[in-house]
Tab-separated table of C-alpha atoms in Angstrom:
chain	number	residue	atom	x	y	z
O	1429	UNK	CA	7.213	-68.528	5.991
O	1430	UNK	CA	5.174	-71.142	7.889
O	1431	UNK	CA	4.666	-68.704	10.634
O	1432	UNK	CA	2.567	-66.777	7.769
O	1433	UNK	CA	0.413	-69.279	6.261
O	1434	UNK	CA	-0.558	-69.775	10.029
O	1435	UNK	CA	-1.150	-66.450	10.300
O	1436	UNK	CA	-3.238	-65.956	6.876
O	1437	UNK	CA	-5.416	-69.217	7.808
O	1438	UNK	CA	-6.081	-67.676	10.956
O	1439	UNK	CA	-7.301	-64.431	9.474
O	1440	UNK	CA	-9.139	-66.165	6.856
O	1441	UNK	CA	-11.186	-68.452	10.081
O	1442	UNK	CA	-12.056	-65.169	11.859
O	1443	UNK	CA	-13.254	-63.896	8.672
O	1444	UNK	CA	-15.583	-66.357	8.054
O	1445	UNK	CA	-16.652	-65.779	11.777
O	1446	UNK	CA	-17.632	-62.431	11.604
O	1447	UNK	CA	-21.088	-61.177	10.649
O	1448	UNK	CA	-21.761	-58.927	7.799
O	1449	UNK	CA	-21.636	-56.473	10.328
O	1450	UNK	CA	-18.437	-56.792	12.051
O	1451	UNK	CA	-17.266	-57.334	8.685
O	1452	UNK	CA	-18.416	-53.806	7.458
O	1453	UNK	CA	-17.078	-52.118	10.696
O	1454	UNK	CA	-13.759	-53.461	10.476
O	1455	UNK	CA	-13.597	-52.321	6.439
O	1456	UNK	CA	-14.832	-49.032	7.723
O	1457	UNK	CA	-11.887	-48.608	10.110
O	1458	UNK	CA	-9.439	-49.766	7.314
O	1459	UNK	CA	-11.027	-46.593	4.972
O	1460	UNK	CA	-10.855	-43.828	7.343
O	1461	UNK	CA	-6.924	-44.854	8.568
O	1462	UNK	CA	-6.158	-44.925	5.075
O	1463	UNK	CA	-8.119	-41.395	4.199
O	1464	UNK	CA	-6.062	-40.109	7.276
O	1465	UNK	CA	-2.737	-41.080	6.415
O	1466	UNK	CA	-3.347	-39.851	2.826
O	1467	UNK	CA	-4.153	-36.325	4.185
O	1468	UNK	CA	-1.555	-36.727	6.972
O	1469	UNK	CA	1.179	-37.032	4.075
O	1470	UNK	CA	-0.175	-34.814	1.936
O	1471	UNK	CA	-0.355	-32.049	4.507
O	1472	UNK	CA	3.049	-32.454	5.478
O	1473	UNK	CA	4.299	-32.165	2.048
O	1474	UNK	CA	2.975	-28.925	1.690
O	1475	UNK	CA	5.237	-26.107	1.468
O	1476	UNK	CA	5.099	-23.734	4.318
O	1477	UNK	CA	4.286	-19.898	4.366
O	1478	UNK	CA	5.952	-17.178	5.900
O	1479	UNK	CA	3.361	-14.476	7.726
O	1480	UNK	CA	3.972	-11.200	7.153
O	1481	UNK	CA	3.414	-10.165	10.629
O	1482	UNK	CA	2.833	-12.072	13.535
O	1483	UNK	CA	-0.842	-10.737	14.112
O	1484	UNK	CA	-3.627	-10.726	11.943
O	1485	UNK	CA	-4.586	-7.441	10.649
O	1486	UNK	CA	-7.910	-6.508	11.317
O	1487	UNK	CA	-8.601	-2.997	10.646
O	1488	UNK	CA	-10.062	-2.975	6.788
O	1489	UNK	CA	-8.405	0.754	5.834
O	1490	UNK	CA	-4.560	-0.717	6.908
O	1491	UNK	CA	-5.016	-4.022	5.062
O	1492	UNK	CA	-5.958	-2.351	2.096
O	1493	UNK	CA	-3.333	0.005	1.891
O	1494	UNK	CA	-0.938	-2.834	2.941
O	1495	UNK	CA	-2.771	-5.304	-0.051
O	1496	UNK	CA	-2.659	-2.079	-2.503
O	1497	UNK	CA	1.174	-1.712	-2.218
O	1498	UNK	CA	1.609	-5.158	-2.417
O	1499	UNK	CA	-0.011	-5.421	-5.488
O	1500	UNK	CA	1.827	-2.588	-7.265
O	1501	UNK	CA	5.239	-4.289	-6.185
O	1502	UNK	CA	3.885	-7.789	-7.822
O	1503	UNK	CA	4.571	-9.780	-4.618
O	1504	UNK	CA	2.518	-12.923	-4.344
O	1505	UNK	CA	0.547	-12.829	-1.568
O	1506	UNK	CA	-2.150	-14.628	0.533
O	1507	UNK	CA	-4.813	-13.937	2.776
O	1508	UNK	CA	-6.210	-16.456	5.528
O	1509	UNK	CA	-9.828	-16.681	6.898
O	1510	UNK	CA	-8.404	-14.534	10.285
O	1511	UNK	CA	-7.357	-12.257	7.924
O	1512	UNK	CA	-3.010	-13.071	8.129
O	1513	UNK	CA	-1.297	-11.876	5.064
O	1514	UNK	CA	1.070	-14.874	4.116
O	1515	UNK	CA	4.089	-15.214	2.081
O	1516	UNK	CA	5.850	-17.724	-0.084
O	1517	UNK	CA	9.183	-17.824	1.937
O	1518	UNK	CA	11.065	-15.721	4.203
O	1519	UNK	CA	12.875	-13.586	0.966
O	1520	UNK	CA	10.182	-12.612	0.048
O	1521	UNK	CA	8.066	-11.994	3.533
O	1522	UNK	CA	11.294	-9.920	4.623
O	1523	UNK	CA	11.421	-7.372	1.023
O	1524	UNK	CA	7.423	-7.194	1.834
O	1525	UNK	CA	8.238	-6.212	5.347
O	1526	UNK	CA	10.696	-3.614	4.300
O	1527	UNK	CA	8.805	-1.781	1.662
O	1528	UNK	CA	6.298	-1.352	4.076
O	1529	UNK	CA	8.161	0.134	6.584
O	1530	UNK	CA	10.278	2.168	4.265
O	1531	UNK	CA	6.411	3.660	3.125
O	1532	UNK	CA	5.477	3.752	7.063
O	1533	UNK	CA	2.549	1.152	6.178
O	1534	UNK	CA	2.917	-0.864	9.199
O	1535	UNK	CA	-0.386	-1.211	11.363
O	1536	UNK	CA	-0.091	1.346	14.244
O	1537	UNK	CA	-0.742	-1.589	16.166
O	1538	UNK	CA	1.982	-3.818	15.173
O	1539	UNK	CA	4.862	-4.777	17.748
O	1540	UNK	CA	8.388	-3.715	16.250
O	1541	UNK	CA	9.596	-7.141	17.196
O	1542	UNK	CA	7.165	-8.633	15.263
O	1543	UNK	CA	8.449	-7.129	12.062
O	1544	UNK	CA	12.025	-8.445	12.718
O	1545	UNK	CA	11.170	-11.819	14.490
O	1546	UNK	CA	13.167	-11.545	17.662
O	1547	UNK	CA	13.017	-13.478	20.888
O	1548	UNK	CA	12.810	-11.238	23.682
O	1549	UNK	CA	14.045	-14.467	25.803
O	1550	UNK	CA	16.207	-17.046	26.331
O	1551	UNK	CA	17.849	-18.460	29.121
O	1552	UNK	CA	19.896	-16.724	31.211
O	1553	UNK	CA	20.645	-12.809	31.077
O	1554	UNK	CA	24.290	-12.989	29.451
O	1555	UNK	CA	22.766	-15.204	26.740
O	1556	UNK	CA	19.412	-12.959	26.280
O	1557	UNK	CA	21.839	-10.027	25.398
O	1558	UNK	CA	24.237	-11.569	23.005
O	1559	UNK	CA	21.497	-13.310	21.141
O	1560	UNK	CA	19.435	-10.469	21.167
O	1561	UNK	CA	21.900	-8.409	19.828
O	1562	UNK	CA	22.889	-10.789	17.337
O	1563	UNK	CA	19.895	-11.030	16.245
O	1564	UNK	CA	19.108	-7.484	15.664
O	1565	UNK	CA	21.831	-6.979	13.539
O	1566	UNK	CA	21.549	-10.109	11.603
O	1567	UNK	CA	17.705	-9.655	11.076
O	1568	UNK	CA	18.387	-5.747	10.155
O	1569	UNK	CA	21.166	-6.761	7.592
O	1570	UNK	CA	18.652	-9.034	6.062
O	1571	UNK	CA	15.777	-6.537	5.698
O	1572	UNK	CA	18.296	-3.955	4.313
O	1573	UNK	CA	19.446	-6.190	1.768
O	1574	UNK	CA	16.040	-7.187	0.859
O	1575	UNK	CA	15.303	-3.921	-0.702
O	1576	UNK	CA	16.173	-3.650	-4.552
O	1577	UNK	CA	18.553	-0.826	-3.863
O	1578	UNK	CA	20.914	-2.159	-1.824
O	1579	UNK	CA	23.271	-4.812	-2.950
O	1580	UNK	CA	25.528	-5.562	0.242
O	1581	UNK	CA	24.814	-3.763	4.023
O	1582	UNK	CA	27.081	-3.763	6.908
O	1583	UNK	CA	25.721	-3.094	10.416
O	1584	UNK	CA	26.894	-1.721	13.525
O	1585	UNK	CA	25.398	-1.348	16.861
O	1586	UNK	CA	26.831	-0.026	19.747
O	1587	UNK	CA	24.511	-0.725	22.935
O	1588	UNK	CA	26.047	1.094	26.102
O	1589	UNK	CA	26.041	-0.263	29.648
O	1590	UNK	CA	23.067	0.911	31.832
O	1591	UNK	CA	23.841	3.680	34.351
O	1592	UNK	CA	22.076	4.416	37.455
O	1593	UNK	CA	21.473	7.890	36.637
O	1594	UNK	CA	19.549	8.839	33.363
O	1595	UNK	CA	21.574	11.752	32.578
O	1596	UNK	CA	24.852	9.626	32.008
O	1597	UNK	CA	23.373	6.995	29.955
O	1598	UNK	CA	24.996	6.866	26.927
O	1599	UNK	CA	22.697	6.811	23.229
O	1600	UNK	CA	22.396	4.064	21.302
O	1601	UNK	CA	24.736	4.430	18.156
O	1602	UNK	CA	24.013	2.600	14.965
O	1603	UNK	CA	26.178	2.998	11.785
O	1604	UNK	CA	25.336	1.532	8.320
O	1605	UNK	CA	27.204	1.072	5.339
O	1606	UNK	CA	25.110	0.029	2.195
O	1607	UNK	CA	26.667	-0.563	-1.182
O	1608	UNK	CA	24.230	0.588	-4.106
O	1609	UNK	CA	23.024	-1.553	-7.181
O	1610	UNK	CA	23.900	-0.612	-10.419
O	1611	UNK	CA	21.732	2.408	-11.441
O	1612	UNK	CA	20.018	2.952	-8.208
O	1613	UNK	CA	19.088	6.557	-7.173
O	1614	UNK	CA	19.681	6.209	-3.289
O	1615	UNK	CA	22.576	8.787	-3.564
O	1616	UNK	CA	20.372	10.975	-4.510
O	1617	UNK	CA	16.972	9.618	-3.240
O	1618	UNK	CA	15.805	11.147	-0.071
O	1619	UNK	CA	12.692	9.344	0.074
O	1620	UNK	CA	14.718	5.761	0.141
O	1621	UNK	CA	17.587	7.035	2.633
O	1622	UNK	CA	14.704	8.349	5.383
O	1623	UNK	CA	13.308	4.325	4.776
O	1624	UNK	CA	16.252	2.856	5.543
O	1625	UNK	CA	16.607	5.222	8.259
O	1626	UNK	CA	12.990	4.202	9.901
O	1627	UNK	CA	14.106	0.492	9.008
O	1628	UNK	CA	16.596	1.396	11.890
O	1629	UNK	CA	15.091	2.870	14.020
O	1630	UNK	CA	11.622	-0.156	14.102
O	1631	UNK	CA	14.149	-2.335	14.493
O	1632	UNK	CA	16.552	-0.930	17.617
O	1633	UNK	CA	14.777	0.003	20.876
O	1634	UNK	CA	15.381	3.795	22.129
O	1635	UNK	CA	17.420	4.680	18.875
O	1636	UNK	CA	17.061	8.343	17.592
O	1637	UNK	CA	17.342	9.349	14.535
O	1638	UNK	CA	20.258	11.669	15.318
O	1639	UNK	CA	22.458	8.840	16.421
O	1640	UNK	CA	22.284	6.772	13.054
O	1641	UNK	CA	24.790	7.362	10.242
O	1642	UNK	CA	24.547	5.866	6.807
O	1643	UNK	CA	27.152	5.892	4.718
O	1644	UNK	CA	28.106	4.461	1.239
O	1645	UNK	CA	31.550	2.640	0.792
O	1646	UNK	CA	33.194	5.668	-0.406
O	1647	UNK	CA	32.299	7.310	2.941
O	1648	UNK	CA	29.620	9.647	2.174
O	1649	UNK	CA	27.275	9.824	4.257
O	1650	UNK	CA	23.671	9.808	3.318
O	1651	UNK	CA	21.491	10.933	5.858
O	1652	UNK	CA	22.703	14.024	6.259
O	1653	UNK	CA	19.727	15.577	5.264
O	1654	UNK	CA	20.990	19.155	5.713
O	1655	UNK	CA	23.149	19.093	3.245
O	1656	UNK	CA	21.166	17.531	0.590
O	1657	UNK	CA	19.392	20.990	-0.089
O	1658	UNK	CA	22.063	21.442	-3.418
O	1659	UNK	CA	20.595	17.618	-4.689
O	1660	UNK	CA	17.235	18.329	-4.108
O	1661	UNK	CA	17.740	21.713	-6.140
O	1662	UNK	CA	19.724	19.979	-8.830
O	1663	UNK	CA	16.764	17.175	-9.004
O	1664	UNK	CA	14.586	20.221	-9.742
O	1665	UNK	CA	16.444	21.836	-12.442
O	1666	UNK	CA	16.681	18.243	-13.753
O	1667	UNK	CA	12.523	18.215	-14.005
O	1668	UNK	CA	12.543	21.943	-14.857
O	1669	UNK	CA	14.977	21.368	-17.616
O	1670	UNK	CA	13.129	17.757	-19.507
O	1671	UNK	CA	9.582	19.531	-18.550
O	1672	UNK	CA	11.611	22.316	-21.484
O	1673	UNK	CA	12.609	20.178	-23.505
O	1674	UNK	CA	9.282	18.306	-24.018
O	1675	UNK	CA	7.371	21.854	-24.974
O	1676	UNK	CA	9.985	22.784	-27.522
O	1677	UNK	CA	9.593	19.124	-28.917
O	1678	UNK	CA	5.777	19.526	-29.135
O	1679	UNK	CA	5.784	23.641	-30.257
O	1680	UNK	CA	8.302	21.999	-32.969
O	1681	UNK	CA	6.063	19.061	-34.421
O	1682	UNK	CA	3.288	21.286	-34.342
O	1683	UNK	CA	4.463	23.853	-36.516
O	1684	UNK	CA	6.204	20.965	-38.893
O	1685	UNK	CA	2.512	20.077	-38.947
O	1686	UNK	CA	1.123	22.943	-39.699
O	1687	UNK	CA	3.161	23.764	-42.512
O	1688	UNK	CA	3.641	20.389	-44.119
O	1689	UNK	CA	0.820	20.772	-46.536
O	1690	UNK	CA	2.748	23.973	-47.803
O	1691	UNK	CA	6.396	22.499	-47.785
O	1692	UNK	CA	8.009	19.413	-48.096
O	1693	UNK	CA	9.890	18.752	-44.704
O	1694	UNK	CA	13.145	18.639	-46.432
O	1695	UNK	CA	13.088	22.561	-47.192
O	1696	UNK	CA	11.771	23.007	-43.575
O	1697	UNK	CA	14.612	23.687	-40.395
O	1698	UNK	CA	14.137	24.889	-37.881
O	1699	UNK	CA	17.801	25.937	-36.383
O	1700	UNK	CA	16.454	27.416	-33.011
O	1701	UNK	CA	13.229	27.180	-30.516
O	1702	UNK	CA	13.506	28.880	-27.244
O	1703	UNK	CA	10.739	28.308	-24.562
O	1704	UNK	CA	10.385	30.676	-21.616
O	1705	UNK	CA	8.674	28.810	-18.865
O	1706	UNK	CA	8.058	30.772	-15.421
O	1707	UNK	CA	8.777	27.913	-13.130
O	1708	UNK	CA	8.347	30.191	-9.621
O	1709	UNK	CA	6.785	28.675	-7.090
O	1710	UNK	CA	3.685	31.041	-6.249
O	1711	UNK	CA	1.046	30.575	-3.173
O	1712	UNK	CA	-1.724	32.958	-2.676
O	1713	UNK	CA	-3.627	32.945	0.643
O	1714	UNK	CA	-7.095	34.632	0.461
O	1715	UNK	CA	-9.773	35.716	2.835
O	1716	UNK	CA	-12.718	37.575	1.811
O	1717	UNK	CA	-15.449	38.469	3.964
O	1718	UNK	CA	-19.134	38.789	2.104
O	1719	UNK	CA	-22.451	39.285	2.949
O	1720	UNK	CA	-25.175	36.768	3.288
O	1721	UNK	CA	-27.999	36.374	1.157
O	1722	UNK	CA	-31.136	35.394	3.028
O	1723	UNK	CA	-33.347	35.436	0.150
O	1724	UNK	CA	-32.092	35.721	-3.593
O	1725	UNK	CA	-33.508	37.856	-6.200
O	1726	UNK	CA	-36.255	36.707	-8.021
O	1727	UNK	CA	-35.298	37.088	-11.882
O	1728	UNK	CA	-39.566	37.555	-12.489
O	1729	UNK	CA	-40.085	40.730	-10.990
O	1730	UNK	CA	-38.843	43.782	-12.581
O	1731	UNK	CA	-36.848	44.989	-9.271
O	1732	UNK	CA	-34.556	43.444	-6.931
O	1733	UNK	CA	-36.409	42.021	-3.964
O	1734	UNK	CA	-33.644	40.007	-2.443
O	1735	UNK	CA	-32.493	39.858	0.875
O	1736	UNK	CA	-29.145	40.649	2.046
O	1737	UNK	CA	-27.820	40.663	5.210
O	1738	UNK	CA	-24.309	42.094	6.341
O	1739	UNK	CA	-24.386	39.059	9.312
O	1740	UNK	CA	-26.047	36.881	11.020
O	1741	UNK	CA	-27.401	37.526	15.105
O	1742	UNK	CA	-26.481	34.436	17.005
O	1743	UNK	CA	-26.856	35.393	20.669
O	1744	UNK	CA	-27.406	38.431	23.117
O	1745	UNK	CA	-26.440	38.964	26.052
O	1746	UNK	CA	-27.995	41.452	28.205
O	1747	UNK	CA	-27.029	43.548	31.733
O	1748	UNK	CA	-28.975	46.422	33.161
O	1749	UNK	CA	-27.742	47.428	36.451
O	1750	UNK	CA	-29.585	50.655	38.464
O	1751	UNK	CA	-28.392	51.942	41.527
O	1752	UNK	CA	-29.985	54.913	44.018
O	1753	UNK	CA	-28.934	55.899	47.239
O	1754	UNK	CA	-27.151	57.766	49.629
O	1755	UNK	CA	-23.879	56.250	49.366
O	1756	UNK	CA	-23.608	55.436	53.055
O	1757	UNK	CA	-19.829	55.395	54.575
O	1758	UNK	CA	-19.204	53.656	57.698
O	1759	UNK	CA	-17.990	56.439	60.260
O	1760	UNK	CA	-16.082	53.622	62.367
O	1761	UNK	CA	-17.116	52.478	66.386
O	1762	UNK	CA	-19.355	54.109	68.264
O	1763	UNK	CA	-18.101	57.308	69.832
O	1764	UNK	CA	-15.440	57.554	67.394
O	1765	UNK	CA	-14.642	60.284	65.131
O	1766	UNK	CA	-15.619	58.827	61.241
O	1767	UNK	CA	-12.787	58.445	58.626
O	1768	UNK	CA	-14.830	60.616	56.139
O	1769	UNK	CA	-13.014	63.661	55.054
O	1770	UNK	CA	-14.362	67.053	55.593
O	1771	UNK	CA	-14.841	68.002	52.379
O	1772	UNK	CA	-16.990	65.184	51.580
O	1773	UNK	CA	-18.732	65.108	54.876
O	1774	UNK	CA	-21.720	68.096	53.425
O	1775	UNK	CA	-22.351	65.794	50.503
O	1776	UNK	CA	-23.714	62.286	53.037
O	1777	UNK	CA	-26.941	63.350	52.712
O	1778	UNK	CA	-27.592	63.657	49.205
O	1779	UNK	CA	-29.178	60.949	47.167
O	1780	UNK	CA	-27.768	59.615	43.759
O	1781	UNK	CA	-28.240	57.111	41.606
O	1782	UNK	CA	-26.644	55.304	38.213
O	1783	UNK	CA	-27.773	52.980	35.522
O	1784	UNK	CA	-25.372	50.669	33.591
O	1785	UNK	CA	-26.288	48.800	30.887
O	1786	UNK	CA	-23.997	46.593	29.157
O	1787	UNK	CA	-25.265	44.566	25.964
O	1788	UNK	CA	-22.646	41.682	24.344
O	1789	UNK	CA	-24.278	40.291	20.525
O	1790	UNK	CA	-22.217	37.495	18.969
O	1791	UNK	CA	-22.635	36.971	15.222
O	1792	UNK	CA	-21.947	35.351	12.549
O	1793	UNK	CA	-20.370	36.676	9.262
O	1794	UNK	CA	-19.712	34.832	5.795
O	1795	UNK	CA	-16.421	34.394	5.066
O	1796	UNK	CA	-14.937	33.050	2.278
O	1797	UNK	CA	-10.779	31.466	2.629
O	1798	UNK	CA	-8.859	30.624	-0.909
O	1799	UNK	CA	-5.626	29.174	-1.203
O	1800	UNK	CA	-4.194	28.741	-4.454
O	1801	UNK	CA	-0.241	27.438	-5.637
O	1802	UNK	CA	0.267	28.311	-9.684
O	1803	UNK	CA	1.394	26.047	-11.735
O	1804	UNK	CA	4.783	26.540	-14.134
O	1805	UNK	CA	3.432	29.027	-17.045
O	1806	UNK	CA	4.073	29.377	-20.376
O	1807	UNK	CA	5.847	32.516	-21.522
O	1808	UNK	CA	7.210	34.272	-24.716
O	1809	UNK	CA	8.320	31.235	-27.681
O	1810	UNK	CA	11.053	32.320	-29.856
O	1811	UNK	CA	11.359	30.421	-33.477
O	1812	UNK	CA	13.991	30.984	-35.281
């Protein structure tokens, strides 16, 4: 310790050395590395956040949509000064990413990779292609799974070798197996299947729709859209059928209602209601052409002084052409008998003429275009 008392007494002799000054300098130095290793810690033990995409979004109409559906979700959410939507973690950043590619709200400007965070590098060839593809498939399992229909995914990718000619390249093949949640409705949901589907496709370069398949573990398969004509008709008669059910509820309390004051609802049943509803799906295309009122008719006079046109002159075109003479017909090189024929030969020396006159008027009439799609209607209501 006696190397430390030296060392204090030392301190303490250049202390008493120093002018006010120097002294004030040297406690200024002491604040600010103390300020900056306060901020330094407390910097680094901030938690980190996940960016939704790797480029700011800059076009107002696209971050609004992208904020609105955000919002209705309840995802926590932040926006920097270079306007950078940021998440919490990488959970959460990835079911953001997902919903909004499931709802096609990605900026037309975003890169695909930058949705699923891939390295287009590394360092040699052999390496760039199994990472890449590892990646892919990893990333893609993990924005699959982030959506709150899906408990479990399995991927599968097949990328063929490259051929010199295009027309024996092979497609790229991707098959998907996703097991359901409890009470989900992506069976039947066409809306969720053609998300997953354009999940796929963002995230695999040159994949078509027709090569993906995606199945459930029973083997259905449930993107085969052509075929889901009988669930989209039963999902109708489902909404046809409650849309019933709620008008015979309401035609029913209604007439409890109106005859409560009159009986006591225990001597009041009634045993049947039947509600006709047209549900037909009606559109009506109209076109009507009218005239045009220049002037309308003055309701203070005593007769109708308006003005009514049937159209509307826009342009005229104009095209007199007159023409007099003999007709003259070359009768070939000198010396030479003409090519006129004889009977026409009596006739050279007659003079004729022609007018033509040709008048094109473009205008413009009022039409009038209605389309119109009726609604389900009420019909006859049976009590019984």
């Amino acid at each position: 310790m006696e190397w430390f008392r030296k060392l204090v007494g030392q301190v303490k002799g250049l202390w008493g050395q120093w002018k006010p000054a120097q002294k004030v300098i040297l406690l200024s130095i002491v604040g600010v590395a103390v300020i900056g290793l306060i901020v330094l810690i407390a910097v680094s033990a901030a938690p980190s956040r996940v960016e939704l995409f790797g480029r700011p979004i800059t076009d107002p109409e696209d971050r609004d949509r992208i904020l609105r559906r955000l919002d209705q979700e309840g995802i926590a959410y932040a926006v920097t000064a270079d306007f950078r939507v940021t998440m919490s973690d990488d959970q959460t950043a990835r079911r953001a990413r997902s919903i909004l590619v499931r709802e096609n709200l990605v900026p037309p400007s975003t890169d695909p990779w930058e949705i699923f965070d891939i390295e287009r590098w590394t360092l040699t060839d052999f390496e760039r292609n199994v990472n890449l593809r590892r990646a892919i498939t990893q990333q893609l399992v993990l924005h699959i799974e982030a959506l709150t229909d899906v408990d479990r995914a399995n991927v599968t990718i097949a990328f063929p070798q490259d051929r010199l000619f295009l027309e024996e390249q092979n497609p790229v093949t991707a098959s998907v197996i996703i097991t359901p949640r409890p009470g989900s409705d992506i069976r039947e949901n066409r809306a969720k299947v053609e998300g997953i589907e354009r999940l796929i496709r963002y995230a695999i370069e040159g994949l078509a729709a027709e090569n993906i398949t995606i199945t459930d573990p029973s083997g259905v398969v449930l993107n085969d859209f052509a075929n889901l004509t009988a669930f989209d008709r039963i999902q109708q008669t489902r909404l046809e059928l409650q849309l019933k059910a709620t008008e015979e509820r309401r035609i029913r309390a209604e007439v409890l209602e109106g005859i409560a004051g009159i009986l006591t609802p225990d001597r009041v049943r009634i045993p049947r209601l039947e509600v006709e509803i047209d549900m037909s799906a009606q559109e009506r295309s109209t076109r009507e052409i009218l005239p045009t009122v220049i002037r309308p008719n003055n309701p203070l006079t005593p007769f109708d002084d308006s003005q009514i046109e049937l159209y509307i002159p826009l342009s005229v075109e104009s095209i007199e052409e007159q023409f007099r003479g003999t007709g003259f017909n070359p009768q070939g090189p000198p010396g030479q008998e003409g090519q006129t024929p004889p009977a026409y030969r009596d006739l050279q020396d007659q003079v004729g003429g022609g007018i033509v006159v040709f008048v094109r008027e473009n205008n413009e009439i009022y039409t009038r275009e209605t389309q119109e799609t009726r609604s389900p209607q009420l019909g006859r209501r049976t009590i019984g």
